[in-house]
Structures are given as C-alpha cells and as structure tokens.
Coordinates of C-alpha atoms and ligand atoms in Angstrom, one line a residue:
M1013 CA 41.8 162.2 72.1
M1014 CA 38.7 162.3 71.7
L1015 CA 38.7 165.4 69.5
S1016 CA 41.2 165.5 67.3
V1017 CA 40.5 168.8 64.5
R1018 CA 43.3 168.5 61.7
N1019 CA 44.3 171.2 58.5
L1020 CA 40.8 172.7 59.5
G1021 CA 40.0 175.7 56.7
V1022 CA 36.7 177.2 57.2
S1023 CA 35.7 180.3 54.6
Y1024 CA 32.7 182.6 53.7
G1025 CA 33.1 183.3 50.7
R1026 CA 35.6 184.7 49.6
I1027 CA 37.0 185.5 53.9
A1028 CA 38.7 183.4 55.3
A1029 CA 37.9 182.8 58.7
V1030 CA 39.7 179.6 59.5
R1031 CA 42.9 179.1 58.3
D1032 CA 44.9 175.8 59.3
V1033 CA 43.9 175.2 62.5
S1034 CA 44.2 171.9 64.8
I1035 CA 43.5 170.9 67.8
D1036 CA 42.6 168.4 70.6
V1037 CA 40.0 168.0 72.9
A1038 CA 41.2 164.7 75.1
R1039 CA 38.2 162.6 77.1
G1040 CA 37.6 164.5 80.8
E1041 CA 39.4 167.9 80.1
I1042 CA 38.2 171.5 80.0
V1043 CA 40.1 173.3 76.4
A1044 CA 39.6 177.2 76.6
L1045 CA 39.3 179.0 72.8
I1046 CA 40.1 182.7 73.8
G1047 CA 40.9 184.9 71.0
P1048 CA 39.7 188.7 69.9
N1049 CA 36.6 189.6 68.2
G1050 CA 36.0 188.0 64.8
A1051 CA 39.2 186.0 65.4
G1052 CA 36.8 183.1 64.3
K1053 CA 36.1 180.7 67.3
S1054 CA 32.5 180.9 67.2
T1055 CA 33.3 179.4 63.5
L1056 CA 35.5 176.8 64.5
L1057 CA 33.0 175.5 66.7
K1058 CA 30.1 176.4 63.7
A1059 CA 32.3 173.0 61.4
I1060 CA 32.9 171.2 64.5
A1061 CA 28.8 170.6 65.3
G1062 CA 28.1 170.1 61.4
L1063 CA 26.4 174.3 60.6
Q1064 CA 29.5 175.3 58.2
P1065 CA 31.0 173.6 55.6
I1066 CA 34.9 172.8 56.4
E1067 CA 36.9 173.2 53.2
R1068 CA 39.7 171.8 54.2
G1069 CA 41.7 169.7 57.0
S1070 CA 39.7 166.3 58.6
I1071 CA 37.4 166.4 62.1
D1072 CA 37.3 163.6 64.6
F1073 CA 35.5 162.8 67.4
D1074 CA 36.3 159.6 69.0
S1075 CA 38.6 158.3 66.0
A1076 CA 35.4 158.5 63.8
A1077 CA 35.1 161.3 60.9
I1078 CA 33.0 164.5 61.7
A1079 CA 33.5 166.8 59.3
N1080 CA 31.0 167.7 56.9
Q1081 CA 28.7 165.4 59.0
R1082 CA 24.9 167.1 59.3
P1083 CA 24.4 168.7 62.9
A1084 CA 21.8 165.8 63.7
E1085 CA 24.5 163.1 63.5
V1086 CA 26.6 164.7 64.9
M1087 CA 25.1 165.6 67.5
R1088 CA 24.3 162.1 68.0
R1089 CA 27.6 160.9 68.5
G1090 CA 27.4 162.5 71.7
L1091 CA 28.6 166.1 70.6
A1092 CA 26.6 169.5 71.7
L1093 CA 27.1 173.4 71.1
V1094 CA 25.2 175.3 72.5
L1095 CA 25.8 179.3 70.2
E1096 CA 26.5 182.9 70.9
G1097 CA 23.7 184.4 72.4
R1098 CA 21.7 182.3 74.3
S1099 CA 18.9 180.8 71.4
T1100 CA 16.1 179.4 73.3
L1101 CA 13.0 179.2 71.8
K1102 CA 11.2 182.3 73.3
Q1103 CA 7.5 181.1 72.7
M1104 CA 8.0 178.2 73.8
T1105 CA 8.4 176.8 78.0
V1106 CA 10.9 175.9 79.8
R1107 CA 10.1 172.7 80.4
E1108 CA 9.7 172.3 76.3
N1109 CA 13.0 173.9 75.5
L1110 CA 14.1 170.7 77.8
V1111 CA 12.1 168.0 76.4
L1112 CA 13.4 169.5 72.9
G1113 CA 16.6 168.6 73.7
A1114 CA 16.5 165.3 74.6
Y1115 CA 14.8 164.6 71.0
A1116 CA 17.2 162.7 69.4
R1117 CA 16.9 160.1 72.9
H1118 CA 13.8 156.6 72.9
D1119 CA 15.2 156.6 76.4
H1120 CA 11.1 157.2 77.7
A1121 CA 11.8 156.9 81.6
E1122 CA 16.0 157.8 81.3
I1123 CA 14.6 161.6 79.7
A1124 CA 12.0 161.9 82.4
R1125 CA 15.1 160.8 85.3
D1126 CA 17.2 163.9 83.4
L1127 CA 14.4 166.7 83.3
D1128 CA 14.1 166.3 87.2
Q1129 CA 17.8 165.8 87.7
M1130 CA 18.8 168.8 85.0
L1131 CA 15.9 170.8 87.8
T1132 CA 17.5 168.9 90.7
R1133 CA 21.2 170.7 88.9
F1134 CA 18.9 174.1 88.5
P1135 CA 15.9 174.4 90.3
I1136 CA 15.5 178.5 88.8
L1137 CA 13.9 176.2 86.1
R1138 CA 11.6 174.2 87.8
E1139 CA 10.5 177.3 89.3
R1140 CA 10.1 178.6 85.9
L1141 CA 9.2 175.2 84.3
K1142 CA 6.1 176.4 82.4
Q1143 CA 6.7 179.6 81.6
R1144 CA 7.9 181.1 77.7
A1145 CA 11.6 180.9 77.5
G1146 CA 11.7 184.3 75.9
T1147 CA 10.5 186.1 79.7
L1148 CA 13.2 184.7 81.3
S1149 CA 16.5 186.8 82.6
G1150 CA 19.5 186.4 80.3
G1151 CA 20.9 183.8 83.2
E1152 CA 18.5 182.2 83.2
Q1153 CA 17.9 181.8 79.4
Q1154 CA 21.5 180.8 79.9
M1155 CA 21.6 178.0 81.9
L1156 CA 18.0 176.8 79.8
V1157 CA 20.9 176.1 77.0
I1158 CA 23.0 174.3 79.1
A1159 CA 20.7 172.4 80.5
R1160 CA 18.5 172.2 77.1
A1161 CA 22.4 170.7 76.0
L1162 CA 22.3 168.2 79.0
M1163 CA 19.2 166.7 78.2
S1164 CA 21.2 165.0 74.9
R1165 CA 23.5 163.5 77.1
P1166 CA 26.9 164.9 75.5
R1167 CA 30.0 163.6 76.1
L1168 CA 31.4 166.4 74.2
L1169 CA 29.5 170.1 75.4
M1170 CA 31.8 173.0 73.5
L1171 CA 29.8 176.2 75.0
D1172 CA 29.8 179.4 72.9
E1173 CA 30.3 182.7 74.8
P1174 CA 28.6 181.3 77.7
S1175 CA 29.1 184.7 80.2
L1176 CA 28.2 187.4 77.4
G1177 CA 26.3 190.1 79.0
L1178 CA 25.8 188.5 82.4
A1179 CA 26.4 190.0 85.9
P1180 CA 30.0 188.3 87.8
L1181 CA 27.7 186.8 90.1
I1182 CA 25.3 184.5 87.7
T1183 CA 28.9 184.1 85.4
A1184 CA 30.3 183.0 88.1
K1185 CA 27.9 179.7 88.6
I1186 CA 28.5 179.0 85.0
F1187 CA 32.1 178.3 84.9
E1188 CA 31.0 176.5 88.7
L1189 CA 28.6 174.3 86.8
V1190 CA 31.1 173.7 83.8
Q1191 CA 33.5 172.7 86.7
A1192 CA 31.6 171.0 88.2
L1193 CA 30.5 168.5 84.7
K1194 CA 34.2 167.8 85.0
A1195 CA 34.9 166.8 88.4
E1196 CA 31.5 164.1 87.6
G1197 CA 33.3 163.5 85.3
D1198 CA 31.2 162.5 82.3
V1199 CA 31.5 165.7 80.4
T1200 CA 34.0 166.9 78.8
V1201 CA 33.9 170.7 78.3
L1202 CA 35.2 172.7 74.8
L1203 CA 34.6 176.6 76.2
V1204 CA 34.5 180.0 73.8
E1205 CA 35.0 182.7 76.6
Q1206 CA 36.0 186.7 75.8
N1207 CA 36.2 186.3 79.7
A1208 CA 39.5 185.5 79.9
N1209 CA 40.3 185.5 83.1
Q1210 CA 37.8 182.8 84.5
A1211 CA 38.6 180.6 81.2
L1212 CA 41.8 179.7 82.4
H1213 CA 41.6 179.7 85.4
I1214 CA 38.9 177.0 85.3
A1215 CA 40.4 175.3 81.9
D1216 CA 43.4 173.0 81.9
R1217 CA 44.9 174.1 78.7
A1218 CA 44.0 176.6 76.3
Y1219 CA 44.5 178.0 72.3
V1220 CA 44.4 181.2 71.4
L1221 CA 43.5 182.4 68.1
E1222 CA 44.1 185.3 66.4
N1223 CA 42.4 185.6 62.8
G1224 CA 41.8 182.0 62.2
E1225 CA 45.2 180.8 63.2
V1226 CA 46.3 179.2 67.1
V1227 CA 49.2 181.2 67.8
L1228 CA 49.6 180.5 71.8
Q1229 CA 48.5 177.1 73.1
G1230 CA 49.2 175.3 76.4
A1231 CA 48.8 174.2 80.8
D1232 CA 50.1 177.9 82.0
L1233 CA 48.5 180.2 79.8
A1234 CA 47.4 183.3 82.5
D1235 CA 51.2 183.2 83.8
D1236 CA 52.1 183.2 80.2
P1237 CA 53.4 187.5 80.1
R1238 CA 51.9 187.9 75.8
I1239 CA 48.4 186.9 77.7
Q1240 CA 48.6 188.6 80.2
E1241 CA 49.1 192.2 78.7
A1242 CA 47.0 190.8 75.9
Y1243 CA 43.4 189.4 77.2
L1244 CA 43.9 189.5 81.7
G1245 CA 44.9 192.9 81.7
V1246 CA 48.0 192.6 83.5
Ligands
LIG1881 N1 28.1 184.5 58.2 C1 28.9 185.3 58.2 N2 28.9 185.6 57.0 C2 30.5 186.4 56.4 N3 31.6 186.5 57.3 C3 31.2 185.8 58.1 C4 30.5 185.5 58.9 N4 30.2 184.6 60.1 C5 31.7 184.9 60.4 N5 32.3 185.7 59.2 C6 33.2 186.4 59.7 O1 34.4 185.2 60.0 C7 35.2 186.4 60.9 C8 35.5 185.3 62.6 O2 34.2 185.5 63.3 P1 33.3 184.3 63.0 O3 32.6 184.7 64.3 O4 33.7 182.7 63.7 O5 35.1 185.4 65.0 P2 34.4 184.7 66.4 O6 36.0 184.7 67.0 O7 33.3 184.6 67.6 O8 34.9 186.9 67.0 P3 33.1 186.7 68.3 O9 34.8 187.0 69.6 O10 33.1 188.2 68.3 O11 31.9 186.2 68.4 C9 35.2 187.5 61.6 O12 36.4 188.3 59.9 C10 33.7 187.2 60.7 O13 33.3 188.5 60.6
LIG1882 MG1 31.7 183.9 68.2

C-alpha cells in the first residue's frame, strides 16, 4: 500500500473528530472519501498531511511512518494536500503561486518545464499568469490550487472538496482532470467530495465516513442501496 492509516484518532480538545479510522490507498488508485458535514473528512486529510496532531494510531506512506511529522517533511516525501476553500495567496500572481508550489524542489530546469506543462494543462492560468490570484474566479482559483499542489510533484494528491460551490461545467472539468492524472499514471488521488455521485463514478474504491468512523467501504458503493438512499438521492 502507498498509504496505510491504522486506528487513527484525532480530537479537538474533547471533541473526537476522527475515531479509530483505518484506510488504505494503493499506488495508481483514485480513492473517494464521502460522508456528511462534520464526519471528520477534512480532519483525516489534515492529520495525514501533518497539519493536525494525531492522538492514536499510525500513518504509513511508502512504508515510512509519517504520523505527527511536520507538514514540510510529509510534503517532501511526496504527499500533497489541497485544502478546502481554495486558499490561494491572493496578493500574489498566478505565476508566483505556481512557483511557490515547487519551493521544496531544487531542480530549476525541471521546475520551469513543469510550470510550462501546467500552463498547457490549464490554459486559463497561462492567460492569467501575471494577474493576482485573488482576482480569479472560484473555478480558476480551484485550478490554481490544484496546479500549485502538482508543482511539488506529489505521488499522492489529496483533494478536499474541489467541486464545492462550483458550476457543473467547472466541476466536470475538475473530475476530468483527476481522471487524466490517473490515466497518465504517476499520481495517486485521495478525494474528499460532497458530490458523491461523481466521486463514486470516477473512484476505484470509496470509504464512507460518519461521526468520525468508517461505516462502509468498497468498490461498488454506487450500487449499494444504503448509499443510494443517503447520498445519491435514489
Ligand atoms: N479547529 C477545530 N476546532 C474544534 N472542532 C473542530 C475543528 N475543526 C473541525 N472540528 C470539528 O470536528 C468535526 C469534524 O470536522 P471536519 O471538518 O473534519 O468534518 P468534514 O467531514 O470535513 O465536514 P464538511 O463536509 O463540513 O467539510 C466536526 O464536529 C467539527 O465541528
Ligand atoms: Mg471538510
């Protein structure tokens, strides 16, 4: 397994946000994590990325224990998290935001090449290169934060609700991008989504988190009557 989370417990003071969660992500997979508001999805991703201290359990990434390591160290190992809410550096330009994504790298020629590739992948960002990130639309900012994360050359990309609040056309583009990343073969994706229908459609496997616990998991959750009733409105 590329990522193995075992019996993870994360609390905010006395609030247990994640209780005894175990999940796996294999190289090359798209794994979806769905569940209602407050289920602990973002907390789980933050704990994996080293942004939230864990109380119990273990997190192994490429066989190395990464629980409670500093976020920069986790990132250096090839794991990137795109947080909920598209936090671009609003006063900086699109270009500066993208270059920042590669700050831990020292292969300058490769960084320039990746930047150019990113702008080919996201033509809208090329058009907006010198514009301040804060002036971009919501969809453009989402593209930017994903592109910025990709500039670190992650092997595992974790996305927290990338489609939240975006129009269906932009949402479809983001899901297409995730599928393209998988098809190209070098990025594995752990995707948190409200949009259960589309997430389950592109995912190889999924976990359902409720009240800080995994209540269902599998490869065919879209066919599961419990999921259809609770999440797909069938
Ligand atoms: N910084 C914090 N301080 C205290 N409690 C928090 C904090 N962040 C989250 N929580 C609580 O932890 C629980 C899990 O929150 P989390 O944000 O992980 O849920 P989520 O599944 O991502 O929800 P959503 O779908 O709304 O984004 C919630 O009860 C929430 O109120
Ligand atoms: Mg969340």
